[in-house]
XYZ file of N, CA and C in Angstrom:
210
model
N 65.396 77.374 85.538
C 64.663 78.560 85.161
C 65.310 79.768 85.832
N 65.340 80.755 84.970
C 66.290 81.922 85.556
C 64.894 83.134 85.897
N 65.209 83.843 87.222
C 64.589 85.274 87.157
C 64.626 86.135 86.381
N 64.343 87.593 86.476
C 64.452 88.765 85.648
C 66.311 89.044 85.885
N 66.699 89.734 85.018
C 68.226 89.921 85.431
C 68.199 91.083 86.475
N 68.995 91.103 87.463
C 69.125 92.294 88.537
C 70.654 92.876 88.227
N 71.449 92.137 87.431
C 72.695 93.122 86.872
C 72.577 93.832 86.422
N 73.016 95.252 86.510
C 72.841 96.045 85.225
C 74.252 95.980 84.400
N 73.660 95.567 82.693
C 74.218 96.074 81.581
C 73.971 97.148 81.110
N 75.015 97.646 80.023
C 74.739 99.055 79.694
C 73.774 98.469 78.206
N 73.537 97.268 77.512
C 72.726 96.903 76.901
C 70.751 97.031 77.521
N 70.828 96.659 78.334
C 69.647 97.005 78.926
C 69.619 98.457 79.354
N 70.254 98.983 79.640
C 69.903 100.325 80.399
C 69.760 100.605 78.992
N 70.150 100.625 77.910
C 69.694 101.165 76.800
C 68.495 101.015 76.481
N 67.991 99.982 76.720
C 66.774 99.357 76.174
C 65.543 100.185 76.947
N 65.885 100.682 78.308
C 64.897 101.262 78.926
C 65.361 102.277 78.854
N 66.054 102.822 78.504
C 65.980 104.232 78.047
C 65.031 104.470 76.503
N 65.494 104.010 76.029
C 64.748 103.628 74.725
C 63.191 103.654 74.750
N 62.638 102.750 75.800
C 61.770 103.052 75.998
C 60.989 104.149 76.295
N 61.871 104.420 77.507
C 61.119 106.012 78.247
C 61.356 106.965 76.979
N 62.262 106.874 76.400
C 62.291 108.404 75.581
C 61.139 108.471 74.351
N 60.208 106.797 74.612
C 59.158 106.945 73.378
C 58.089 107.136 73.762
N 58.150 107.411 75.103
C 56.626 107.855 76.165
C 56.301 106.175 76.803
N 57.108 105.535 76.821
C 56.429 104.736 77.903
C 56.512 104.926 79.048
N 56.184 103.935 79.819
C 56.166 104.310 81.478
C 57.095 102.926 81.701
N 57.654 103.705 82.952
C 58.880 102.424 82.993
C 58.433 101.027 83.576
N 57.090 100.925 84.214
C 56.130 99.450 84.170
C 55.906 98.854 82.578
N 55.671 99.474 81.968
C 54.978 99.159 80.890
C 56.689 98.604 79.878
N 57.708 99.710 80.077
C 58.961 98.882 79.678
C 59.996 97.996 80.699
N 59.306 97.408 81.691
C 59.658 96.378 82.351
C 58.844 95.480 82.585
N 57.747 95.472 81.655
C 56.789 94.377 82.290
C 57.529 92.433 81.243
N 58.466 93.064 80.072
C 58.465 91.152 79.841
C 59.298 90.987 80.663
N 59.673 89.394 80.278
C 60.102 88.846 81.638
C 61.505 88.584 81.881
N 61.903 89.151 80.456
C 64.014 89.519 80.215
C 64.259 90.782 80.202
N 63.566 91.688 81.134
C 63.488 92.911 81.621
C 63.769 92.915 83.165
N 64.397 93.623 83.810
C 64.663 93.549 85.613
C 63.159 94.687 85.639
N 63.381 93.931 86.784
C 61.576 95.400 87.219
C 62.349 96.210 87.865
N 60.870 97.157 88.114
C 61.214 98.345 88.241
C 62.095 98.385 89.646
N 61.886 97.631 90.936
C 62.555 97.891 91.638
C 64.295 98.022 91.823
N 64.591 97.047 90.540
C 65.675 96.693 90.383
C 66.046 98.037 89.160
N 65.120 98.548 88.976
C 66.054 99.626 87.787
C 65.958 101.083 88.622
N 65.564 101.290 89.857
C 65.343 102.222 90.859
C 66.558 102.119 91.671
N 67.219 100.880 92.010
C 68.561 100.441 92.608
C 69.735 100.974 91.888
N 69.538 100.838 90.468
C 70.653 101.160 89.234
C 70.835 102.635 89.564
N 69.666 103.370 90.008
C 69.803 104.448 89.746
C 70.507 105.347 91.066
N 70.709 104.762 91.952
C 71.257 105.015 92.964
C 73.029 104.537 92.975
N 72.362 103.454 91.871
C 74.441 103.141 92.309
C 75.101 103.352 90.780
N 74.509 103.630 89.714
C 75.336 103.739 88.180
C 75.166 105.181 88.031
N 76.073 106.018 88.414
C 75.830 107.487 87.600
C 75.440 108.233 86.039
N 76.489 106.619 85.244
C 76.564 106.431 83.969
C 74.544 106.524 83.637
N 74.119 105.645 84.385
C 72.519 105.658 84.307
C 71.468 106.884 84.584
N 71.740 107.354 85.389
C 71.008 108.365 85.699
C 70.966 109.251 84.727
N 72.749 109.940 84.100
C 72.273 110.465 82.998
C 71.499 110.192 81.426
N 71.634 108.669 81.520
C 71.080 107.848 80.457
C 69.080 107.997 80.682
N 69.150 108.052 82.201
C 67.645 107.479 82.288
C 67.115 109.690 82.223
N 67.484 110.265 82.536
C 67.490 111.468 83.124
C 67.081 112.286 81.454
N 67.868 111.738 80.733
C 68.111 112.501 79.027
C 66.753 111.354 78.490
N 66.559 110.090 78.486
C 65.618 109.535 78.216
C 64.047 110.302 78.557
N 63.761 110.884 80.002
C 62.792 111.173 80.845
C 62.589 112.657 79.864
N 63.656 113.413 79.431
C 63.213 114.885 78.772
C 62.906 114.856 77.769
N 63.855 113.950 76.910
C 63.483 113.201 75.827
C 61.714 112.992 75.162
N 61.670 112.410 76.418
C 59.832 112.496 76.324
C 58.854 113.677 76.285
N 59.655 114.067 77.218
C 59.226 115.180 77.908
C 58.640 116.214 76.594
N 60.061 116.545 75.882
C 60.073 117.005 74.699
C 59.295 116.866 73.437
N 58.903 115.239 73.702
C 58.276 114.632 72.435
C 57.023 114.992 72.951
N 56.305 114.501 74.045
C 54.944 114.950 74.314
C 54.709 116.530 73.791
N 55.335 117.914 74.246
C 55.361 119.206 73.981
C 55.186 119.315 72.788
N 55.900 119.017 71.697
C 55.879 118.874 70.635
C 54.506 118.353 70.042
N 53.807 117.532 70.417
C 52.433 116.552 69.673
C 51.429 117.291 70.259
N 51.577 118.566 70.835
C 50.758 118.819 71.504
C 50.202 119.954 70.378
């Protein structure tokens, strides 16, 4: 039986970007269980630069979409 993955791919970092940019919360897009949690996508973000701007454009993304429905 395997854990959550703690590698980061740029396939997953997509996937939670994906998420955040549709208004989730990044618990809610790490909660299945072929998802790394959150602690492990808080680590990414300290060591993948490539990520930050991925997770960073995801976060306004929202940001944007909420403003908008408003």
């Amino acid at each position: 039986m395997s854990g959550r993955p703690t590698e980061y791919t740029p396939e997953v970092a997509k996937r939670i970007c994906e998420g955040l940019s549709r208004g989730h919360a990044l618990s809610t897009v790490c909660s299945p269980d072929e998802m790394p949690c959150e602690g492990t996508v808080y680590g990414w973000l300290s060591k993948q630069p490539a990520f930050v701007e991925m997770y960073t454009r995801a976060k306004d993304d929202c940001c944007y979409a909420m403003a908008e429905s408003v």
